[in-house]
CSV table of N, CA and C in Angstrom, one decimal:
chain,number,residue,atom,x,y,z
A,1,MET,N,-54.6,33.2,-97.1
A,1,MET,CA,-55.5,33.9,-96.1
A,1,MET,C,-55.5,33.0,-94.9
A,2,THR,N,-55.6,34.0,-93.2
A,2,THR,CA,-55.9,33.3,-92.6
A,2,THR,C,-57.4,32.3,-92.0
A,3,GLU,N,-56.8,32.1,-91.2
A,3,GLU,CA,-58.1,31.0,-91.2
A,3,GLU,C,-59.2,31.6,-90.1
A,4,ARG,N,-59.1,33.0,-89.7
A,4,ARG,CA,-60.0,33.9,-88.8
A,4,ARG,C,-61.3,34.2,-89.6
A,5,LYS,N,-62.5,33.9,-88.8
A,5,LYS,CA,-63.6,34.7,-89.6
A,5,LYS,C,-64.1,35.9,-89.3
A,6,THR,N,-63.8,36.2,-87.9
A,6,THR,CA,-63.7,37.7,-87.6
A,6,THR,C,-62.4,37.9,-86.9
A,7,GLY,N,-62.1,39.4,-86.6
A,7,GLY,CA,-61.2,39.8,-86.4
A,7,GLY,C,-61.1,41.6,-85.8
A,8,THR,N,-60.3,41.7,-85.1
A,8,THR,CA,-60.5,43.5,-84.9
A,8,THR,C,-59.0,43.8,-84.8
A,9,ILE,N,-58.9,45.1,-85.8
A,9,ILE,CA,-57.5,45.5,-85.7
A,9,ILE,C,-57.6,47.0,-85.2
A,10,PHE,N,-56.6,47.0,-84.3
A,10,PHE,CA,-56.8,48.5,-83.5
A,10,PHE,C,-55.3,48.9,-83.7
A,11,VAL,N,-55.9,50.4,-84.0
A,11,VAL,CA,-54.6,51.6,-84.6
A,11,VAL,C,-54.7,53.3,-83.8
A,12,THR,N,-53.4,53.1,-82.7
A,12,THR,CA,-53.9,53.8,-82.0
A,12,THR,C,-52.2,54.7,-82.3
A,13,VAL,N,-52.5,56.7,-82.1
A,13,VAL,CA,-51.1,57.0,-82.5
A,13,VAL,C,-51.1,57.9,-80.9
A,14,GLY,N,-51.6,57.7,-79.8
A,14,GLY,CA,-51.7,57.8,-78.4
A,14,GLY,C,-52.3,59.5,-78.5
A,15,THR,N,-51.6,60.3,-78.2
A,15,THR,CA,-52.0,61.5,-78.4
A,15,THR,C,-50.6,62.9,-78.9
A,16,THR,N,-50.2,62.0,-80.0
A,16,THR,CA,-49.5,62.3,-81.1
A,16,THR,C,-50.4,62.9,-82.0
A,17,LEU,N,-49.9,64.0,-83.0
A,17,LEU,CA,-49.9,63.9,-84.4
A,17,LEU,C,-49.1,63.2,-85.0
A,18,PHE,N,-49.9,62.2,-86.0
A,18,PHE,CA,-49.3,60.6,-86.5
A,18,PHE,C,-50.1,60.7,-87.9
A,19,SER,N,-51.1,61.5,-88.9
A,19,SER,CA,-52.2,61.9,-89.8
A,19,SER,C,-51.4,60.5,-90.9
A,20,GLU,N,-50.1,60.2,-90.8
A,20,GLU,CA,-49.7,59.5,-91.8
A,20,GLU,C,-50.0,58.3,-91.7
A,21,LEU,N,-49.9,57.7,-90.3
A,21,LEU,CA,-50.3,56.0,-89.7
A,21,LEU,C,-51.8,56.0,-90.2
A,22,VAL,N,-53.0,57.1,-89.6
A,22,VAL,CA,-54.4,56.8,-89.8
A,22,VAL,C,-54.0,56.7,-91.1
A,23,ASN,N,-53.8,57.5,-92.0
A,23,ASN,CA,-54.6,57.8,-93.5
A,23,ASN,C,-53.6,56.3,-94.0
A,24,ALA,N,-53.2,55.8,-93.7
A,24,ALA,CA,-52.5,54.7,-94.4
A,24,ALA,C,-53.7,53.2,-94.3
A,25,VAL,N,-53.8,53.4,-93.0
A,25,VAL,CA,-54.8,52.0,-92.2
A,25,VAL,C,-56.2,52.1,-93.0
A,26,THR,N,-56.4,53.3,-93.2
A,26,THR,CA,-57.9,53.6,-93.7
A,26,THR,C,-57.6,54.2,-95.4
A,27,THR,N,-57.0,53.8,-96.3
A,27,THR,CA,-56.7,53.7,-97.8
A,27,THR,C,-57.7,52.7,-97.9
A,28,SER,N,-58.5,52.5,-99.1
A,28,SER,CA,-59.0,51.6,-100.0
A,28,SER,C,-58.1,50.3,-99.9
A,29,ALA,N,-56.9,50.3,-100.3
A,29,ALA,CA,-56.3,48.9,-100.1
A,29,ALA,C,-56.3,48.0,-99.0
A,30,SER,N,-55.5,49.2,-97.9
A,30,SER,CA,-55.6,48.3,-96.6
A,30,SER,C,-56.7,47.9,-95.7
A,31,LEU,N,-57.8,48.7,-96.3
A,31,LEU,CA,-59.1,47.7,-95.8
A,31,LEU,C,-59.2,46.9,-96.9
A,32,ASP,N,-58.8,46.4,-98.3
A,32,ASP,CA,-58.9,45.1,-98.9
A,32,ASP,C,-58.0,44.2,-98.5
A,33,TRP,N,-57.3,44.5,-97.7
A,33,TRP,CA,-56.1,43.4,-97.5
A,33,TRP,C,-57.2,42.9,-96.1
A,34,MET,N,-57.3,43.9,-95.0
A,34,MET,CA,-58.1,43.4,-93.8
A,34,MET,C,-59.5,42.8,-94.3
A,35,GLU,N,-60.2,43.2,-95.1
A,35,GLU,CA,-61.5,42.1,-95.8
A,35,GLU,C,-60.9,40.9,-95.7
A,36,LYS,N,-59.6,40.6,-96.9
A,36,LYS,CA,-59.6,39.1,-97.4
A,36,LYS,C,-58.7,38.7,-96.6
A,37,ASN,N,-58.8,39.0,-95.5
A,37,ASN,CA,-57.7,38.4,-94.4
A,37,ASN,C,-58.9,38.2,-92.8
A,38,GLY,N,-60.0,38.1,-93.5
A,38,GLY,CA,-61.1,38.4,-92.0
A,38,GLY,C,-61.2,39.3,-91.3
A,39,TYR,N,-60.5,40.4,-91.2
A,39,TYR,CA,-61.0,41.2,-90.4
A,39,TYR,C,-62.0,42.2,-90.5
A,40,THR,N,-63.0,42.1,-89.6
A,40,THR,CA,-64.4,42.6,-89.7
A,40,THR,C,-64.9,43.8,-88.7
A,41,ARG,N,-63.6,45.0,-88.4
A,41,ARG,CA,-63.7,45.5,-87.6
A,41,ARG,C,-62.5,46.8,-87.4
A,42,LEU,N,-62.4,47.8,-87.8
A,42,LEU,CA,-61.2,48.3,-87.5
A,42,LEU,C,-61.9,49.7,-86.5
A,43,ILE,N,-60.7,50.0,-85.9
A,43,ILE,CA,-60.5,51.0,-84.4
A,43,ILE,C,-59.8,51.9,-84.4
A,44,VAL,N,-60.1,53.2,-85.1
A,44,VAL,CA,-58.9,53.7,-85.2
A,44,VAL,C,-58.7,55.0,-84.3
A,45,GLN,N,-58.0,55.2,-83.1
A,45,GLN,CA,-57.9,56.4,-82.3
A,45,GLN,C,-56.9,57.4,-83.3
A,46,TYR,N,-57.6,58.6,-83.2
A,46,TYR,CA,-56.5,59.2,-84.4
A,46,TYR,C,-55.6,60.5,-83.7
A,47,GLY,N,-55.9,60.6,-82.6
A,47,GLY,CA,-55.3,61.6,-81.3
A,47,GLY,C,-55.7,63.0,-82.4
A,48,LYS,N,-54.5,63.7,-82.4
A,48,LYS,CA,-54.6,65.7,-82.2
A,48,LYS,C,-55.1,65.4,-84.2
A,49,GLY,N,-54.5,64.2,-84.8
A,49,GLY,CA,-55.1,64.6,-86.2
A,49,GLY,C,-56.4,64.9,-86.1
A,50,LYS,N,-56.6,64.9,-87.9
A,50,LYS,CA,-57.7,64.9,-88.9
A,50,LYS,C,-58.9,63.8,-88.7
A,51,ARG,N,-60.3,64.0,-88.6
A,51,ARG,CA,-60.8,62.6,-88.6
A,51,ARG,C,-60.6,62.0,-89.7
A,52,PRO,N,-60.2,60.4,-90.2
A,52,PRO,CA,-59.9,60.3,-91.5
A,52,PRO,C,-61.6,60.0,-92.0
A,53,ASN,N,-61.5,59.9,-93.4
A,53,ASN,CA,-62.7,59.6,-94.1
A,53,ASN,C,-62.3,58.0,-95.1
A,54,PRO,N,-62.5,57.2,-94.6
A,54,PRO,CA,-62.2,55.7,-95.2
A,54,PRO,C,-62.7,55.4,-96.4
A,55,SER,N,-62.5,54.9,-97.0
A,55,SER,CA,-63.4,54.6,-98.1
A,55,SER,C,-64.8,54.0,-98.0
A,56,SER,N,-65.9,54.2,-98.7
A,56,SER,CA,-67.1,53.6,-98.3
A,56,SER,C,-67.5,52.3,-98.8
A,57,LYS,N,-66.4,51.3,-99.7
A,57,LYS,CA,-66.1,50.8,-100.3
A,57,LYS,C,-66.6,49.2,-99.7
A,58,HIS,N,-66.0,49.7,-98.5
A,58,HIS,CA,-66.1,48.5,-97.4
A,58,HIS,C,-67.2,48.6,-96.3
A,59,GLU,N,-68.5,49.5,-96.4
A,59,GLU,CA,-69.8,49.6,-95.9
A,59,GLU,C,-70.3,48.3,-95.3
A,60,GLY,N,-70.8,47.9,-94.7
A,60,GLY,CA,-71.1,46.3,-94.7
A,60,GLY,C,-70.5,45.3,-94.2
A,61,LYS,N,-69.0,45.5,-94.5
A,61,LYS,CA,-68.2,44.4,-94.1
A,61,LYS,C,-67.1,44.5,-93.3
A,62,ILE,N,-66.5,45.9,-93.3
A,62,ILE,CA,-65.4,45.7,-92.3
A,62,ILE,C,-66.3,47.1,-91.2
A,63,GLU,N,-66.8,46.9,-90.0
A,63,GLU,CA,-67.0,48.2,-89.5
A,63,GLU,C,-66.2,48.9,-89.0
A,64,ILE,N,-66.1,50.0,-89.3
A,64,ILE,CA,-65.3,51.3,-88.6
A,64,ILE,C,-65.4,52.2,-87.7
A,65,GLU,N,-64.9,52.5,-86.6
A,65,GLU,CA,-65.0,53.2,-85.6
A,65,GLU,C,-63.5,54.1,-85.4
A,66,LEU,N,-64.4,55.3,-85.5
A,66,LEU,CA,-63.2,56.2,-85.3
A,66,LEU,C,-63.0,57.2,-84.5
A,67,TYR,N,-62.1,57.7,-83.6
A,67,TYR,CA,-62.5,58.7,-82.0
A,67,TYR,C,-60.9,59.4,-82.3
A,68,ASP,N,-60.7,60.9,-81.4
A,68,ASP,CA,-59.9,61.0,-81.4
A,68,ASP,C,-59.2,60.6,-79.9
A,69,PHE,N,-59.9,60.8,-78.9
A,69,PHE,CA,-59.5,60.9,-77.5
A,69,PHE,C,-60.3,60.0,-76.7
A,70,LYS,N,-60.0,59.1,-75.8
A,70,LYS,CA,-60.7,58.3,-74.6
A,70,LYS,C,-59.7,58.4,-73.4
A,71,PRO,N,-60.5,57.9,-72.3
A,71,PRO,CA,-60.0,58.2,-71.0
A,71,PRO,C,-59.3,56.9,-70.9
A,72,SER,N,-59.1,55.9,-71.6
A,72,SER,CA,-58.5,54.4,-71.6
A,72,SER,C,-58.5,53.6,-72.8
A,73,LEU,N,-57.7,53.2,-73.4
A,73,LEU,CA,-57.6,52.4,-74.8
A,73,LEU,C,-57.6,51.4,-74.4
A,74,ALA,N,-57.0,50.8,-72.9
A,74,ALA,CA,-57.1,49.5,-72.5
A,74,ALA,C,-58.2,48.3,-72.8
A,75,ARG,N,-59.3,48.9,-73.4
A,75,ARG,CA,-60.3,47.9,-73.9
A,75,ARG,C,-61.1,47.8,-75.3
A,76,ASP,N,-60.1,48.4,-75.9
A,76,ASP,CA,-60.0,48.6,-77.7
A,76,ASP,C,-58.7,47.0,-77.9
A,77,MET,N,-57.8,47.8,-76.7
A,77,MET,CA,-56.5,46.9,-77.0
A,77,MET,C,-56.6,45.5,-76.7
A,78,ALA,N,-57.9,45.2,-75.5
A,78,ALA,CA,-57.8,43.6,-75.0
A,78,ALA,C,-58.8,43.0,-76.3
A,79,ASP,N,-59.8,44.2,-77.1
A,79,ASP,CA,-60.4,43.3,-77.6
A,79,ASP,C,-59.9,43.1,-79.4
A,80,ALA,N,-58.5,43.9,-79.7
A,80,ALA,CA,-58.1,43.2,-80.6
A,80,ALA,C,-56.9,42.2,-80.8
A,81,ASP,N,-57.2,41.9,-82.2
A,81,ASP,CA,-56.3,40.7,-82.3
A,81,ASP,C,-55.3,41.0,-82.9
A,82,LEU,N,-55.1,42.3,-83.8
A,82,LEU,CA,-53.5,42.8,-84.1
A,82,LEU,C,-53.8,44.1,-83.5
A,83,VAL,N,-52.7,44.7,-83.3
A,83,VAL,CA,-53.2,46.4,-82.8
A,83,VAL,C,-51.5,47.2,-83.9
A,84,LEU,N,-51.8,48.3,-84.5
A,84,LEU,CA,-50.9,49.0,-85.2
A,84,LEU,C,-50.5,50.1,-84.6
A,85,SER,N,-49.6,51.2,-84.1
A,85,SER,CA,-49.3,51.7,-83.0
A,85,SER,C,-48.1,52.3,-83.7
A,86,HIS,N,-47.8,53.7,-82.8
A,86,HIS,CA,-46.7,55.0,-83.0
A,86,HIS,C,-46.1,53.9,-82.0
A,87,SER,N,-44.5,54.2,-81.7
A,87,SER,CA,-43.7,53.5,-81.3
A,87,SER,C,-43.5,54.4,-79.6
A,88,GLY,N,-44.3,54.9,-79.1
A,88,GLY,CA,-44.3,55.7,-78.4
A,88,GLY,C,-44.2,54.3,-76.9
A,89,ALA,N,-43.3,55.3,-75.6
A,89,ALA,CA,-43.4,54.2,-75.0
A,89,ALA,C,-44.8,53.7,-73.9
A,90,GLY,N,-45.3,54.6,-73.8
A,90,GLY,CA,-46.3,54.3,-72.9
A,90,GLY,C,-47.5,53.1,-73.8
A,91,THR,N,-47.4,53.6,-75.0
A,91,THR,CA,-48.4,52.8,-75.8
A,91,THR,C,-48.1,51.3,-75.8
A,92,VAL,N,-46.3,51.5,-76.2
A,92,VAL,CA,-46.0,50.1,-76.5
A,92,VAL,C,-46.1,49.3,-75.1
A,93,SER,N,-45.8,49.9,-74.2
A,93,SER,CA,-45.7,48.9,-72.9
A,93,SER,C,-47.3,48.5,-72.7
A,94,GLU,N,-48.3,49.6,-72.6
A,94,GLU,CA,-49.7,49.1,-72.1
A,94,GLU,C,-50.1,47.8,-73.1
A,95,VAL,N,-49.6,47.8,-74.0
A,95,VAL,CA,-50.3,46.9,-75.3
A,95,VAL,C,-49.3,45.7,-74.6
A,96,LEU,N,-48.4,45.7,-74.7
A,96,LEU,CA,-47.4,44.2,-74.3
A,96,LEU,C,-48.0,43.9,-73.4
A,97,GLN,N,-48.4,44.7,-72.2
A,97,GLN,CA,-48.8,44.2,-71.0
A,97,GLN,C,-50.1,43.3,-71.2
A,98,GLN,N,-51.0,43.6,-71.9
A,98,GLN,CA,-52.3,42.8,-72.6
A,98,GLN,C,-52.0,41.6,-72.8
A,99,GLU,N,-50.7,41.1,-73.2
A,99,GLU,CA,-50.4,39.6,-73.8
A,99,GLU,C,-50.9,39.2,-74.5
A,100,LYS,N,-52.1,39.4,-75.4
A,100,LYS,CA,-53.1,39.4,-76.3
A,100,LYS,C,-52.8,39.4,-77.7
A,101,PRO,N,-52.9,40.9,-77.6
A,101,PRO,CA,-52.9,41.2,-79.1
A,101,PRO,C,-51.2,41.5,-79.8
A,102,ARG,N,-51.1,41.0,-80.8
A,102,ARG,CA,-49.7,41.0,-81.8
A,102,ARG,C,-49.6,42.3,-81.9
A,103,LEU,N,-48.7,43.2,-81.6
A,103,LEU,CA,-48.3,44.5,-81.7
A,103,LEU,C,-47.4,45.0,-82.9
A,104,VAL,N,-47.8,45.8,-83.9
A,104,VAL,CA,-47.0,46.1,-85.0
A,104,VAL,C,-47.3,48.0,-84.8
A,105,VAL,N,-45.8,48.0,-84.8
A,105,VAL,CA,-45.4,49.3,-84.4
A,105,VAL,C,-44.7,50.1,-85.8
A,106,VAL,N,-45.3,51.4,-86.1
A,106,VAL,CA,-45.1,51.8,-87.1
A,106,VAL,C,-44.0,52.8,-87.0
A,107,VAL,N,-43.2,53.5,-87.4
A,107,VAL,CA,-41.8,54.8,-86.9
A,107,VAL,C,-42.9,56.0,-87.8
A,108,ASN,N,-42.6,57.2,-86.9
A,108,ASN,CA,-43.0,58.3,-87.3
A,108,ASN,C,-42.0,58.7,-87.6
A,109,THR,N,-41.5,58.8,-89.1
A,109,THR,CA,-40.2,59.2,-89.3
A,109,THR,C,-40.2,60.5,-90.0
A,110,LEU,N,-41.5,61.6,-89.4
A,110,LEU,CA,-41.0,63.1,-88.8
A,110,LEU,C,-40.5,63.4,-88.1
A,111,LEU,N,-40.1,62.6,-87.3
A,111,LEU,CA,-39.7,62.9,-85.7
A,111,LEU,C,-38.5,63.4,-86.1
A,112,MET,N,-38.1,64.6,-85.2
A,112,MET,CA,-36.2,64.9,-85.5
A,112,MET,C,-35.3,63.7,-84.7
A,113,ASP,N,-35.5,63.9,-83.1
A,113,ASP,CA,-35.0,63.2,-82.9
A,113,ASP,C,-35.4,61.6,-82.1
A,114,ASN,N,-35.4,60.6,-83.0
A,114,ASN,CA,-36.1,59.5,-83.1
A,114,ASN,C,-35.5,58.5,-82.1
A,115,HIS,N,-35.8,58.8,-80.6
A,115,HIS,CA,-35.7,57.9,-79.5
A,115,HIS,C,-36.6,56.5,-79.9
A,116,GLN,N,-37.7,56.9,-79.7
A,116,GLN,CA,-38.8,56.2,-80.1
A,116,GLN,C,-38.7,54.8,-81.0
A,117,LEU,N,-37.9,55.0,-82.4
A,117,LEU,CA,-37.4,54.1,-83.4
A,117,LEU,C,-36.1,53.4,-82.5
A,118,GLU,N,-35.3,53.6,-82.0
A,118,GLU,CA,-34.4,52.9,-81.1
A,118,GLU,C,-35.0,51.8,-80.6
A,119,LEU,N,-36.2,52.4,-79.4
A,119,LEU,CA,-37.0,51.5,-78.8
A,119,LEU,C,-38.0,50.4,-79.1
A,120,ALA,N,-38.5,50.7,-80.4
A,120,ALA,CA,-38.7,50.0,-81.0
A,120,ALA,C,-37.8,49.0,-81.3
A,121,HIS,N,-36.5,48.9,-82.3
A,121,HIS,CA,-36.0,48.0,-82.9
A,121,HIS,C,-35.2,47.1,-81.6
A,122,ALA,N,-35.1,47.9,-80.6
A,122,ALA,CA,-34.8,46.9,-79.3
A,122,ALA,C,-36.0,45.7,-78.8
A,123,MET,N,-36.9,46.2,-79.2
A,123,MET,CA,-38.0,45.4,-78.8
A,123,MET,C,-38.4,44.3,-79.9
A,124,GLN,N,-38.0,44.8,-80.6
A,124,GLN,CA,-38.5,43.4,-82.3
A,124,GLN,C,-37.2,42.9,-82.2
A,125,ARG,N,-35.5,42.8,-81.6
A,125,ARG,CA,-35.0,42.0,-81.5
A,125,ARG,C,-35.0,40.8,-80.3
A,126,ARG,N,-36.1,41.8,-79.7
A,126,ARG,CA,-36.2,40.8,-78.9
A,126,ARG,C,-37.6,39.8,-78.9
A,127,GLU,N,-38.3,40.1,-80.4
A,127,GLU,CA,-39.3,39.3,-80.4
A,127,GLU,C,-40.6,39.9,-80.0
A,128,TYR,N,-40.8,40.6,-79.6
A,128,TYR,CA,-42.2,41.1,-78.8
A,128,TYR,C,-42.8,41.7,-79.8
A,129,LEU,N,-42.4,42.7,-80.7
A,129,LEU,CA,-43.3,43.6,-82.1
A,129,LEU,C,-42.8,43.6,-83.1
A,130,TYR,N,-43.2,44.1,-83.5
A,130,TYR,CA,-42.6,43.8,-85.4
A,130,TYR,C,-42.9,45.2,-85.7
A,131,VAL,N,-41.7,45.7,-86.4
A,131,VAL,CA,-41.5,47.5,-86.6
A,131,VAL,C,-41.9,47.5,-88.4
A,132,VAL,N,-42.8,48.5,-88.9
A,132,VAL,CA,-42.7,48.5,-90.2
A,132,VAL,C,-42.1,50.0,-90.0
A,133,GLU,N,-40.4,50.6,-90.4
A,133,GLU,CA,-40.5,51.4,-90.8
A,133,GLU,C,-40.6,52.9,-91.2
A,134,SER,N,-41.9,52.7,-92.0
A,134,SER,CA,-42.7,53.8,-92.2
A,134,SER,C,-43.9,53.7,-92.5
A,135,PRO,N,-44.9,54.8,-92.5
A,135,PRO,CA,-46.3,54.6,-92.4
A,135,PRO,C,-46.3,53.7,-94.3
A,136,GLU,N,-46.0,54.2,-95.1
A,136,GLU,CA,-45.8,54.6,-96.5
A,136,GLU,C,-45.6,52.8,-96.8
A,137,MET,N,-45.1,52.4,-96.2
A,137,MET,CA,-44.7,50.8,-96.4
A,137,MET,C,-46.1,50.1,-96.4
A,138,LEU,N,-47.1,50.7,-95.7
A,138,LEU,CA,-48.1,49.9,-94.8
A,138,LEU,C,-49.0,49.9,-96.8
A,139,ALA,N,-48.6,50.5,-97.7
A,139,ALA,CA,-49.5,50.4,-99.0
A,139,ALA,C,-49.0,49.0,-99.6
A,140,ASP,N,-48.1,48.3,-99.8
A,140,ASP,CA,-47.4,46.8,-100.0
A,140,ASP,C,-48.1,46.0,-99.0
A,141,TYR,N,-49.2,45.4,-99.8
A,141,TYR,CA,-49.9,44.3,-99.4
A,141,TYR,C,-48.9,42.9,-98.5
A,142,SER,N,-47.6,42.8,-99.1
A,142,SER,CA,-46.6,42.1,-98.6
A,142,SER,C,-46.5,41.9,-97.2
A,143,VAL,N,-46.2,43.9,-97.0
A,143,VAL,CA,-46.1,43.8,-95.3
A,143,VAL,C,-46.8,43.4,-94.3
A,144,TRP,N,-48.0,43.8,-95.1
A,144,TRP,CA,-49.2,43.5,-94.0
A,144,TRP,C,-49.1,42.1,-93.5
A,145,ASP,N,-48.8,40.8,-94.8
A,145,ASP,CA,-48.8,40.0,-95.0
A,145,ASP,C,-47.8,39.2,-93.6
A,146,ASP,N,-46.7,40.1,-94.2
A,146,ASP,CA,-45.4,39.8,-93.2
A,146,ASP,C,-46.0,39.8,-91.5
A,147,PHE,N,-46.5,40.7,-91.2
A,147,PHE,CA,-46.6,40.9,-90.0
A,147,PHE,C,-47.7,40.5,-89.3
A,148,GLU,N,-48.8,39.8,-90.4
A,148,GLU,CA,-49.9,39.1,-90.0
A,148,GLU,C,-49.7,37.6,-89.6
A,149,LYS,N,-48.0,37.2,-90.2
A,149,LYS,CA,-47.3,35.7,-89.7
A,149,LYS,C,-47.0,35.6,-88.5
A,150,TYR,N,-46.6,37.0,-88.1
A,150,TYR,CA,-45.5,37.2,-87.2
A,150,TYR,C,-46.4,36.6,-85.4
A,151,GLN,N,-45.9,36.0,-85.0
A,151,GLN,CA,-46.2,35.6,-83.7
A,151,GLN,C,-44.8,35.8,-82.3
A,152,PRO,N,-45.7,37.0,-81.6
A,152,PRO,CA,-44.4,37.4,-80.5
A,152,PRO,C,-44.3,36.8,-79.1
A,153,LYS,N,-42.7,37.1,-78.9
A,153,LYS,CA,-42.4,35.8,-77.9
A,153,LYS,C,-43.4,36.5,-76.3
A,154,PRO,N,-43.7,35.7,-75.9
A,154,PRO,CA,-44.1,36.1,-74.3
A,154,PRO,C,-43.5,37.4,-73.8
A,155,GLN,N,-43.3,38.1,-73.1
A,155,GLN,CA,-42.5,38.8,-72.4
A,155,GLN,C,-42.4,38.4,-71.0
A,156,ASP,N,-41.4,38.7,-70.5
A,156,ASP,CA,-41.3,37.6,-68.7
A,156,ASP,C,-40.8,39.2,-68.3
A,157,PRO,N,-42.1,39.6,-67.3
A,157,PRO,CA,-41.4,40.8,-66.7
A,157,PRO,C,-40.1,40.8,-65.7
A,158,THR,N,-39.6,39.6,-65.7
A,158,THR,CA,-38.4,39.6,-64.6
A,158,THR,C,-37.1,39.3,-65.5
A,159,ASP,N,-37.5,39.1,-67.0
A,159,ASP,CA,-36.1,39.5,-67.8
A,159,ASP,C,-35.6,40.9,-68.3
A,160,PRO,N,-34.0,40.8,-67.7
A,160,PRO,CA,-33.6,41.6,-67.8
A,160,PRO,C,-33.6,42.4,-69.5
A,161,ARG,N,-34.2,42.0,-69.9
A,161,ARG,CA,-34.4,42.3,-71.2
A,161,ARG,C,-35.8,42.9,-72.1
A,162,SER,N,-36.6,42.9,-70.7
A,162,SER,CA,-38.2,43.5,-70.9
A,162,SER,C,-38.1,44.4,-71.2
A,163,PHE,N,-39.4,45.0,-71.8
A,163,PHE,CA,-39.4,46.2,-71.9
A,163,PHE,C,-39.5,47.3,-70.9
A,164,ALA,N,-39.7,47.3,-69.7
A,164,ALA,CA,-39.6,48.5,-68.8
A,164,ALA,C,-38.1,48.3,-68.3
A,165,ASN,N,-37.3,47.3,-68.5
A,165,ASN,CA,-35.9,47.4,-68.1
A,165,ASN,C,-35.2,47.7,-69.2
A,166,ILE,N,-35.8,47.5,-70.7
A,166,ILE,CA,-35.0,48.5,-71.5
A,166,ILE,C,-35.8,49.7,-71.6
A,167,LEU,N,-36.1,49.9,-71.2
A,167,LEU,CA,-36.3,51.6,-70.6
A,167,LEU,C,-36.1,52.2,-69.7
A,168,ASP,N,-36.0,51.6,-68.6
A,168,ASP,CA,-34.5,52.2,-67.3
A,168,ASP,C,-33.6,52.3,-68.0
A,169,SER,N,-33.3,51.2,-68.5
A,169,SER,CA,-32.0,51.8,-69.1
A,169,SER,C,-31.7,52.3,-70.1
A,170,PHE,N,-32.4,52.6,-71.0
A,170,PHE,CA,-32.7,54.0,-72.2
A,170,PHE,C,-32.5,54.9,-71.8
A,171,PHE,N,-33.1,55.0,-70.4
A,171,PHE,CA,-33.6,56.7,-69.8
A,171,PHE,C,-32.3,56.8,-68.7
A,172,GLY,N,-31.8,56.0,-68.0
A,172,GLY,CA,-30.5,55.9,-66.9
A,172,GLY,C,-31.3,55.9,-65.9
A,173,TRP,N,-32.7,55.1,-65.5
A,173,TRP,CA,-33.7,55.1,-64.4
A,173,TRP,C,-32.8,54.4,-63.7
A,174,GLU,N,-32.2,53.2,-64.1
A,174,GLU,CA,-31.9,52.0,-63.5
A,174,GLU,C,-30.7,52.6,-62.3
A,175,GLN,N,-29.7,53.5,-63.0
A,175,GLN,CA,-28.6,54.1,-62.5
A,175,GLN,C,-29.2,54.9,-61.1
A,176,GLU,N,-30.5,55.8,-61.4
A,176,GLU,CA,-30.7,56.7,-60.7
A,176,GLU,C,-31.3,56.1,-59.5
A,177,ALA,N,-32.1,54.6,-59.9
A,177,ALA,CA,-32.8,53.9,-58.9
A,177,ALA,C,-31.8,53.5,-57.5
A,178,ILE,N,-30.6,52.7,-58.3
A,178,ILE,CA,-29.5,52.3,-57.4
A,178,ILE,C,-28.8,53.4,-57.0
A,179,ALA,N,-28.5,54.6,-57.4
A,179,ALA,CA,-28.1,55.5,-56.8
A,179,ALA,C,-28.7,56.2,-55.4
A,180,GLY,N,-30.0,55.8,-55.7
A,180,GLY,CA,-30.8,56.6,-54.8
A,180,GLY,C,-30.9,55.5,-53.3
A,181,SER,N,-30.7,54.1,-53.9
A,181,SER,CA,-31.1,53.5,-52.5
A,181,SER,C,-30.0,53.2,-52.0
A,182,LYS,N,-28.7,54.0,-52.1
A,182,LYS,CA,-27.5,53.7,-51.3
A,182,LYS,C,-27.6,54.9,-50.5
A,183,LYS,N,-28.7,55.8,-50.7
A,183,LYS,CA,-28.3,57.2,-49.9
A,183,LYS,C,-28.8,57.2,-48.4
């Protein structure tokens, strides 16, 4: 059990449909874990999916805020002690720029060409985030315990292995910028 008296978890799926993640974090078991570990607030941005219906068992113990979209997620990210997210490049980059919350990326196993998985694993190897291979794994308390203990390494934007540089390299933008500067 953590020392924290209160805490906030923010869950985001960005502009995608990722109901499996939303449903996994709003189960009674997940909410039990949050309550036992001192989390008193859960914010869920559920995107294009259906609004979840969390267990009422935790009313008065965990404040739950649900919404589909907002113009900006920056405030929710900044207020969070822990962020669970899909592995979209934009969302991962935005959370990592916050430098405060721990980021757990949950892989959307339903995606056909899952380049997000490759990016997530590259960032995990650099200790910037924690990867959960599928939303179904969130049914296991030990998975929550593992990422609760995880402490990310601060990201250095000048590091060639930083997220922005990995993205540039992954998509070939680094070579395009070099080629463009030679013209």
